[in-house]
mmCIF file of C-alpha atoms and ligand atoms in Angstrom:
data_model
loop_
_atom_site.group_PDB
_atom_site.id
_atom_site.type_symbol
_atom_site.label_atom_id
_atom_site.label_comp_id
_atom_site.label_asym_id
_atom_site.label_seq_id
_atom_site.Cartn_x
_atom_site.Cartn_y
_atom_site.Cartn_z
ATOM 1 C CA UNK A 1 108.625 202.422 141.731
ATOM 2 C CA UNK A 2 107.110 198.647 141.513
ATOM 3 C CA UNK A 3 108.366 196.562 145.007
ATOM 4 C CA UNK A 4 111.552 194.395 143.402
ATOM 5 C CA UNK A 5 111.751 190.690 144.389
ATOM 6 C CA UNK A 6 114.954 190.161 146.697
ATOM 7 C CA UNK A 7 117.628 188.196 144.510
ATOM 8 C CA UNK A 8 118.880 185.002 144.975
ATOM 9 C CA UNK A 9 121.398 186.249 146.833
ATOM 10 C CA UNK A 10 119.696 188.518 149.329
ATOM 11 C CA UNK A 11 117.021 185.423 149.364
ATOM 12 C CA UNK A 12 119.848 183.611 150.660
ATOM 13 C CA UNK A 13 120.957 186.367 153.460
ATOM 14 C CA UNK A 14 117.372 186.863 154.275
ATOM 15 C CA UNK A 15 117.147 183.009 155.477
ATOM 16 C CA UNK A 16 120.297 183.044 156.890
ATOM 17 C CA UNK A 17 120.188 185.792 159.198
ATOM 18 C CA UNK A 18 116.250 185.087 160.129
ATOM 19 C CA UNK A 19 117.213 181.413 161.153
ATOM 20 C CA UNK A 20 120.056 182.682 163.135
ATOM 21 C CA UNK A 21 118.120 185.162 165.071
ATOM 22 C CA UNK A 22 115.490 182.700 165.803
ATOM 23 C CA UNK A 23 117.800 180.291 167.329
ATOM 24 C CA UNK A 24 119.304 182.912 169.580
ATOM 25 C CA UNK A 25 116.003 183.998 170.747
ATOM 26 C CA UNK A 26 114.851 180.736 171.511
ATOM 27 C CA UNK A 27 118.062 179.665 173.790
ATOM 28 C CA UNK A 28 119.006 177.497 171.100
ATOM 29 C CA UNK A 29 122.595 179.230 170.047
ATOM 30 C CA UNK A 30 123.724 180.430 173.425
ATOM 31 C CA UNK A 31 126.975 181.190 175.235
ATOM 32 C CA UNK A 32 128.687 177.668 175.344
ATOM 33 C CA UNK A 33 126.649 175.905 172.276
ATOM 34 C CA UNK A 34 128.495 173.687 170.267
ATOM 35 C CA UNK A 35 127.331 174.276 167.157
ATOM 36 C CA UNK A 36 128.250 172.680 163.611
ATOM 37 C CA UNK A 37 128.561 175.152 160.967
ATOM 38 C CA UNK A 38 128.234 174.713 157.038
ATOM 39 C CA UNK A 39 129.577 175.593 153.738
ATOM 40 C CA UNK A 40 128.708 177.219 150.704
ATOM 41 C CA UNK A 41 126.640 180.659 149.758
ATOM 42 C CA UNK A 42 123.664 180.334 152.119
ATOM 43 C CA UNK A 43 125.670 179.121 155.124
ATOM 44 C CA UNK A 44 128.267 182.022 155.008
ATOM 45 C CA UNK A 45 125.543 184.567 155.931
ATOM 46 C CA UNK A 46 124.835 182.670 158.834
ATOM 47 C CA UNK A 47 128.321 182.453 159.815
ATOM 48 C CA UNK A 48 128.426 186.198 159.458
ATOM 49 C CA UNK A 49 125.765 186.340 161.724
ATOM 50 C CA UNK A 50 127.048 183.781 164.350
ATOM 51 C CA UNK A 51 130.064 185.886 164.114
ATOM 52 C CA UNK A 52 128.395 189.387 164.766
ATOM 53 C CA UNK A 53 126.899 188.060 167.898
ATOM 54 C CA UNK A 54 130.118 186.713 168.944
ATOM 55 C CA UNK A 55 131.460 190.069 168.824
ATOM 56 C CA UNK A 56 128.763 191.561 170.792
ATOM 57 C CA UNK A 57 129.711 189.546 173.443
ATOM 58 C CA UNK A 58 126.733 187.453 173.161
ATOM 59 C CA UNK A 59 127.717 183.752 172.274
ATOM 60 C CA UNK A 60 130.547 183.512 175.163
ATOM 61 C CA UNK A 61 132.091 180.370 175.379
ATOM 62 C CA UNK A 62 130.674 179.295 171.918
ATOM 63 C CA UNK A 63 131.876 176.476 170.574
ATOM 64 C CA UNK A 64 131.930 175.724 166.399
ATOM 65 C CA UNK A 65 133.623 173.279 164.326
ATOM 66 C CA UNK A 66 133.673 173.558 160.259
ATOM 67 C CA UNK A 67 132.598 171.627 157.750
ATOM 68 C CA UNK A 68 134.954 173.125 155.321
ATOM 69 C CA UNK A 69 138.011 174.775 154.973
ATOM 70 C CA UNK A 70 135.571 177.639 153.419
ATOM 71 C CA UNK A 71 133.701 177.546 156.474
ATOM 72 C CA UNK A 72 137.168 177.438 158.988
ATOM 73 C CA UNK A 73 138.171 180.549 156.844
ATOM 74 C CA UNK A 74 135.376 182.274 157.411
ATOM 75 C CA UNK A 75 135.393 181.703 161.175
ATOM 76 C CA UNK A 76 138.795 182.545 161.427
ATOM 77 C CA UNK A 77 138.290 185.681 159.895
ATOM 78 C CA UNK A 78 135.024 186.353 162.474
ATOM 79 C CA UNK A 79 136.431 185.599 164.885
ATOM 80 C CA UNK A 80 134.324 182.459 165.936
ATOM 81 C CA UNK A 81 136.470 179.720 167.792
ATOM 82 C CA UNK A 82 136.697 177.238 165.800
ATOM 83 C CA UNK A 83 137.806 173.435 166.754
ATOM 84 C CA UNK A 84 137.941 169.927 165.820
ATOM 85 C CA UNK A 85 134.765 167.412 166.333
ATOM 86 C CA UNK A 86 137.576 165.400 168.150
ATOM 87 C CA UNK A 87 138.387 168.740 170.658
ATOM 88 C CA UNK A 88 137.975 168.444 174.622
ATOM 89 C CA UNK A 89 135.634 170.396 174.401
ATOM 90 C CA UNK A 90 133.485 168.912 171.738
ATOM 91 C CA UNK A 91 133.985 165.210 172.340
ATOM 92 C CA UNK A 92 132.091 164.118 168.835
ATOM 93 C CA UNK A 93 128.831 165.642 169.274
ATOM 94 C CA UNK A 94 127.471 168.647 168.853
ATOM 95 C CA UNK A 95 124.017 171.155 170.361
ATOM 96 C CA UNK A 96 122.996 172.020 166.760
ATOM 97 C CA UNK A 97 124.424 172.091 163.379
ATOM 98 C CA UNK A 98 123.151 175.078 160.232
ATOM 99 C CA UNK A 99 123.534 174.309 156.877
ATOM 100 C CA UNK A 100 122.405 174.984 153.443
ATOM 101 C CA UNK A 101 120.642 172.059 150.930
ATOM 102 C CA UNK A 102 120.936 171.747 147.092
ATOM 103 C CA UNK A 103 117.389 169.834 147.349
ATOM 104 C CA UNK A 104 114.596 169.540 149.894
ATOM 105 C CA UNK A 105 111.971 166.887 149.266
ATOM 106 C CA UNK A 106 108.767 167.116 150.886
ATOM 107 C CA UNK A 107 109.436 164.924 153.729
ATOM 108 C CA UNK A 108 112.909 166.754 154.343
ATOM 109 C CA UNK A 109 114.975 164.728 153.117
ATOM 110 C CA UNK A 110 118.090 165.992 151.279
ATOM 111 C CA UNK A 111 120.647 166.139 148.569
ATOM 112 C CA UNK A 112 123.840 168.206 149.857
ATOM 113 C CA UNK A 113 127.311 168.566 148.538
ATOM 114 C CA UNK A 114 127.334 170.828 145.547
ATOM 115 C CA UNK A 115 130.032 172.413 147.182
ATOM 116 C CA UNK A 116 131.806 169.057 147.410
ATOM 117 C CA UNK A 117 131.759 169.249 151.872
ATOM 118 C CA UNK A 118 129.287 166.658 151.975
ATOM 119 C CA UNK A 119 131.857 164.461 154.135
ATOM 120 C CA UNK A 120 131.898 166.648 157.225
ATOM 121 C CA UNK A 121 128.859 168.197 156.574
ATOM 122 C CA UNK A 122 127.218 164.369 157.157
ATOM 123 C CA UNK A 123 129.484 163.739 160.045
ATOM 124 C CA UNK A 124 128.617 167.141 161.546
ATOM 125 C CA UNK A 125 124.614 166.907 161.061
ATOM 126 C CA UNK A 126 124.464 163.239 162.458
ATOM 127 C CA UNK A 127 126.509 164.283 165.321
ATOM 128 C CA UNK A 128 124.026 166.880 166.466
ATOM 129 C CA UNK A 129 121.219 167.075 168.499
ATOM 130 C CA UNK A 130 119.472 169.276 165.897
ATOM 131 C CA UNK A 131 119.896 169.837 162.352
ATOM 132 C CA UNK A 132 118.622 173.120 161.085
ATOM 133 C CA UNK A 133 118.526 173.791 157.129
ATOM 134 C CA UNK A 134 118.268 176.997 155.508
ATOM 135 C CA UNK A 135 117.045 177.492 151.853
ATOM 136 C CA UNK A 136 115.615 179.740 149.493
ATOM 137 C CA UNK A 137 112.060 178.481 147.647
ATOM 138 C CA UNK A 138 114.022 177.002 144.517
ATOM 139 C CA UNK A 139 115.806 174.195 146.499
ATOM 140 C CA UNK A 140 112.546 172.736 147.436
ATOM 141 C CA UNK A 141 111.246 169.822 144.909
ATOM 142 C CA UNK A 142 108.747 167.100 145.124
ATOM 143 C CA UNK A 143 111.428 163.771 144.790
ATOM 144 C CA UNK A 144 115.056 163.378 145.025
ATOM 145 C CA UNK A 145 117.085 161.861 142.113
ATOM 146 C CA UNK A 146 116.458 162.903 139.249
ATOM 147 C CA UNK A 147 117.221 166.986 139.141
ATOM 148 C CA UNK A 148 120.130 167.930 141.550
ATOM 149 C CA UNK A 149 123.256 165.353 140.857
ATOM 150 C CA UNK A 150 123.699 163.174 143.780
ATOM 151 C CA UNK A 151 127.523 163.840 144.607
ATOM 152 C CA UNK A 152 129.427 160.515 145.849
ATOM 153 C CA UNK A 153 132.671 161.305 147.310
ATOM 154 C CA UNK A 154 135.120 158.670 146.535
ATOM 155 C CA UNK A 155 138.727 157.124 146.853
ATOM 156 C CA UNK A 156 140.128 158.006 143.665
ATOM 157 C CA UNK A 157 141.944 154.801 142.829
ATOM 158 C CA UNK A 158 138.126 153.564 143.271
ATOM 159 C CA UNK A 159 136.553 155.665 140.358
ATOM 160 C CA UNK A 160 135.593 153.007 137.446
ATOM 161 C CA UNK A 161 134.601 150.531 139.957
ATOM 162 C CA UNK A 162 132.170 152.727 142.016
ATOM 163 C CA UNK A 163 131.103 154.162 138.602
ATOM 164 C CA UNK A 164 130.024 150.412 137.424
ATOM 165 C CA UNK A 165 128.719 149.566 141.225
ATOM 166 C CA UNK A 166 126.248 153.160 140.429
ATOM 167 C CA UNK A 167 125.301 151.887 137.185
ATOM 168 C CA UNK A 168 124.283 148.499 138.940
ATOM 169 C CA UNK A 169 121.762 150.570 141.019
ATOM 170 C CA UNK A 170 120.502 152.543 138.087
ATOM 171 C CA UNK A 171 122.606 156.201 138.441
ATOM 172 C CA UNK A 172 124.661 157.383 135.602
ATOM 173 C CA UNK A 173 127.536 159.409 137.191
ATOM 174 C CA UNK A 174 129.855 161.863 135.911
ATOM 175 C CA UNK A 175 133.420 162.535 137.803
ATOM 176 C CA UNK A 176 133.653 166.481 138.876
ATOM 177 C CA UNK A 177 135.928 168.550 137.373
ATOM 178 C CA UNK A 178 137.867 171.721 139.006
ATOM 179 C CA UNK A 179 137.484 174.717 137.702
ATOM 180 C CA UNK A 180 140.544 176.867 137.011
ATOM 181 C CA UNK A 181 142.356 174.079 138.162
ATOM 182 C CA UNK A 182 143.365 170.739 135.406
ATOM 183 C CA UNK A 183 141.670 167.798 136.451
ATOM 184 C CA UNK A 184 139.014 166.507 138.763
ATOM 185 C CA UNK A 185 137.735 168.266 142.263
ATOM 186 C CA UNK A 186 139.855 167.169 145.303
ATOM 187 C CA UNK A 187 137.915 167.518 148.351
ATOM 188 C CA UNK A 188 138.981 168.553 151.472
ATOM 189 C CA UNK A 189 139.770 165.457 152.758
ATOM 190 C CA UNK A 190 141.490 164.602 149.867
ATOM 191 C CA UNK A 191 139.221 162.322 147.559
ATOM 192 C CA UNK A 192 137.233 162.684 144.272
ATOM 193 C CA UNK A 193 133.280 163.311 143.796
ATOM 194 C CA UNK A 194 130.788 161.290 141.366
ATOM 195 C CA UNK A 195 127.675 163.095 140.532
ATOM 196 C CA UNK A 196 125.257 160.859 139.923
ATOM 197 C CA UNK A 197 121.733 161.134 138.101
ATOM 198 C CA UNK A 198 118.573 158.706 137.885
ATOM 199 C CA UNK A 199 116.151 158.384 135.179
ATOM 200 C CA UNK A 200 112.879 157.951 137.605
ATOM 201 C CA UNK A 201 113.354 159.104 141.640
ATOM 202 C CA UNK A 202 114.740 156.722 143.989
ATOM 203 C CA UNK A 203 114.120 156.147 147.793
ATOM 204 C CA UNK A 204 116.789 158.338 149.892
ATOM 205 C CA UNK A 205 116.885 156.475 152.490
ATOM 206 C CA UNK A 206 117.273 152.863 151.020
ATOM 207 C CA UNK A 207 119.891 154.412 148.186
ATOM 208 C CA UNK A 208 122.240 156.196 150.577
ATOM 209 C CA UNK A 209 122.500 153.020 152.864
ATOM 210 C CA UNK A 210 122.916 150.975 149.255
ATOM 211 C CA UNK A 211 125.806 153.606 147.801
ATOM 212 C CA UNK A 212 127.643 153.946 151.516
ATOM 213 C CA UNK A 213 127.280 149.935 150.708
ATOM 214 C CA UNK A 214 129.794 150.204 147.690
ATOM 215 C CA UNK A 215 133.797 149.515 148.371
ATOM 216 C CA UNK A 216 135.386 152.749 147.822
ATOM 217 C CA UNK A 217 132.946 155.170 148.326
ATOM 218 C CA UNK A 218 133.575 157.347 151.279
ATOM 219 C CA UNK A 219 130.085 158.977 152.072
ATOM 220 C CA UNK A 220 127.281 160.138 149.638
ATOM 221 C CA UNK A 221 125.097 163.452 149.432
ATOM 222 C CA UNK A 222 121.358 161.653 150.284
ATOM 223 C CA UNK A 223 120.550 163.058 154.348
ATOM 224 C CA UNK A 224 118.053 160.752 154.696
ATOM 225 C CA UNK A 225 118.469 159.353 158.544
ATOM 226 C CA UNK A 226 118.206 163.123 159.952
ATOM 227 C CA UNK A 227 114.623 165.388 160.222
ATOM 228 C CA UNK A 228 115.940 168.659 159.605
ATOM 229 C CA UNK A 229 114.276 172.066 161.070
ATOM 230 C CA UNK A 230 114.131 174.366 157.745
ATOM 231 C CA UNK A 231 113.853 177.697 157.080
ATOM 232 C CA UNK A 232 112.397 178.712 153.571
ATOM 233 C CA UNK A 233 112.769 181.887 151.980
ATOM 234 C CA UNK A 234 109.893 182.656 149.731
ATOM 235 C CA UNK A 235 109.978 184.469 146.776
ATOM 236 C CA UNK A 236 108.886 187.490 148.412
ATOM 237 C CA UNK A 237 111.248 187.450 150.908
ATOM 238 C CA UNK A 238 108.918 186.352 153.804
ATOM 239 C CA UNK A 239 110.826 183.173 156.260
ATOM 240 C CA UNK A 240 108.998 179.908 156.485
ATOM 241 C CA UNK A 241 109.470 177.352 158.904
ATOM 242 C CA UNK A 242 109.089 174.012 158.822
HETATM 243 C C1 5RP B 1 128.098 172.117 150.181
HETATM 244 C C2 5RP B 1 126.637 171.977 150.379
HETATM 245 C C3 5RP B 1 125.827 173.219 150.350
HETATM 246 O O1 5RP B 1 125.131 173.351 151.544
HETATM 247 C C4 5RP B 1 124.861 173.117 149.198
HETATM 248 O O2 5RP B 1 125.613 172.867 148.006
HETATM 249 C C5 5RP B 1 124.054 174.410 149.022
HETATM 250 O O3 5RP B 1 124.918 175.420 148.631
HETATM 251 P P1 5RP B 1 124.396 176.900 148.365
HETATM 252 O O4 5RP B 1 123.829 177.397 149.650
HETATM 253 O O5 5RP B 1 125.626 177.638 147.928
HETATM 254 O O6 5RP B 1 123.353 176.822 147.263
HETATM 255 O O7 5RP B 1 126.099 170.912 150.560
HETATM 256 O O8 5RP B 1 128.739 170.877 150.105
#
């Protein structure tokens, strides 16, 4: 029988359990880390695996906070203690943070929040000491812009104003909807999310400063002011990293 790729999916769980095992073997998820954990389908593998080692008795004293209410569930259900960026314990910064990326430009820069936890997942990753991303192949592109929507997360009483303050810096933005649920997307923290496009690809950096800029946005999806560590899963199911 021919050798199948791995799927998306096992792509995903390939990454996340490599990166994982490499920062435990290199001292840098240890008993009494404080580590910032992400959201969406390539982070919950490495919560799974944060949360076998926890059970093996090997992360004591490990310290996580969510970026999601996904992400709290999850660790709940792990059995990964699980606590708030303003805790004792974590006083507002944390040893590393592990996410997943929508888009990776070649300089490693970033578009997150397709899974609409860009908020904490910002205030999480600029908190840390390091930022570690984990990715499959297709999440890797050459600019930022003009594929993956930029999502804006914004006050809702805000919407048409932001959405003419976009428009003013060239981005034509759509307002999420739910799904199975009338109506836009309410975050977690309790706000709406503009996805926003570009014609031609835009500086990161200089655009998420610009957008922050705009009265009534909360936070946008551009990391731009972090280097990330990231872990690539090929197509063949071999772990780059870069
Ligand atoms: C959620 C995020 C996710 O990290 C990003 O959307 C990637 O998700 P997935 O791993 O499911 O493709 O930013 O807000």
């Amino acid at each position: 029988m021919p050798n199948e790729k791995p799927s998306k999916d096992e792509l995903k769980r390939i990454v996340a359990r490599a990166a994982i095992d490499d920062l435990f073997a290199s001292g840098l998820i240890a008993g009494g880390t404080r580590i910032g954990l992400g959201t969406g389908s390539t982070a919950m593998p490495a919560v799974e695996r944060v949360g076998e080692l926890v059970r093996e008795g090997k992360l004591p004293g490990l310290r996580a906070v969510a970026t999601s209410f996904q992400t709290r569930a999850a660790c709940e259900e792990l059995g990964i203690p699980v606590l708030s960026m303003n805790a004792r314990e974590v006083t507002g910064s944390l040893d590393i943070a592990i996410d997943g990326a929508d888009e990776i430009d070649g300089k490693k820069r970033l578009i997150k929040g397709g899974g609409a936890a860009l908020l904490l997942e910002k205030i999480v990753a600029y908190n840390a000491a390091r930022f570690v991303i984990i990715a499959d192949e297709s999440k890797v592109v050459d600019t930022l812009g003009t594929g993956f929507r930029l999502p804006v997360e914004i006050v809702p009483e805000a919407r048409l104003a932001v959405e003419a303050a976009l428009r003013r810096l060239g981005a034509e933005s759509v307002l999420r909807e739910g799904v199975r649920k009338a109506g836009p997307v309410v975050t977690d923290n309790g706000n709406h999310i503009l996805d926003c496009l570009w014609q031609a690809p835009v500086d990161p950096a200089r655009m998420e400063a610009e957008i922050n800029a705009i009265v009534g946005v909360v936070e946008n999806g551009f990391f731009a002011r972090v280097t990330p560590t990231v872990y690539v899963a090929r197509a063949d199911g071999s772990v780059e990293k870069r």
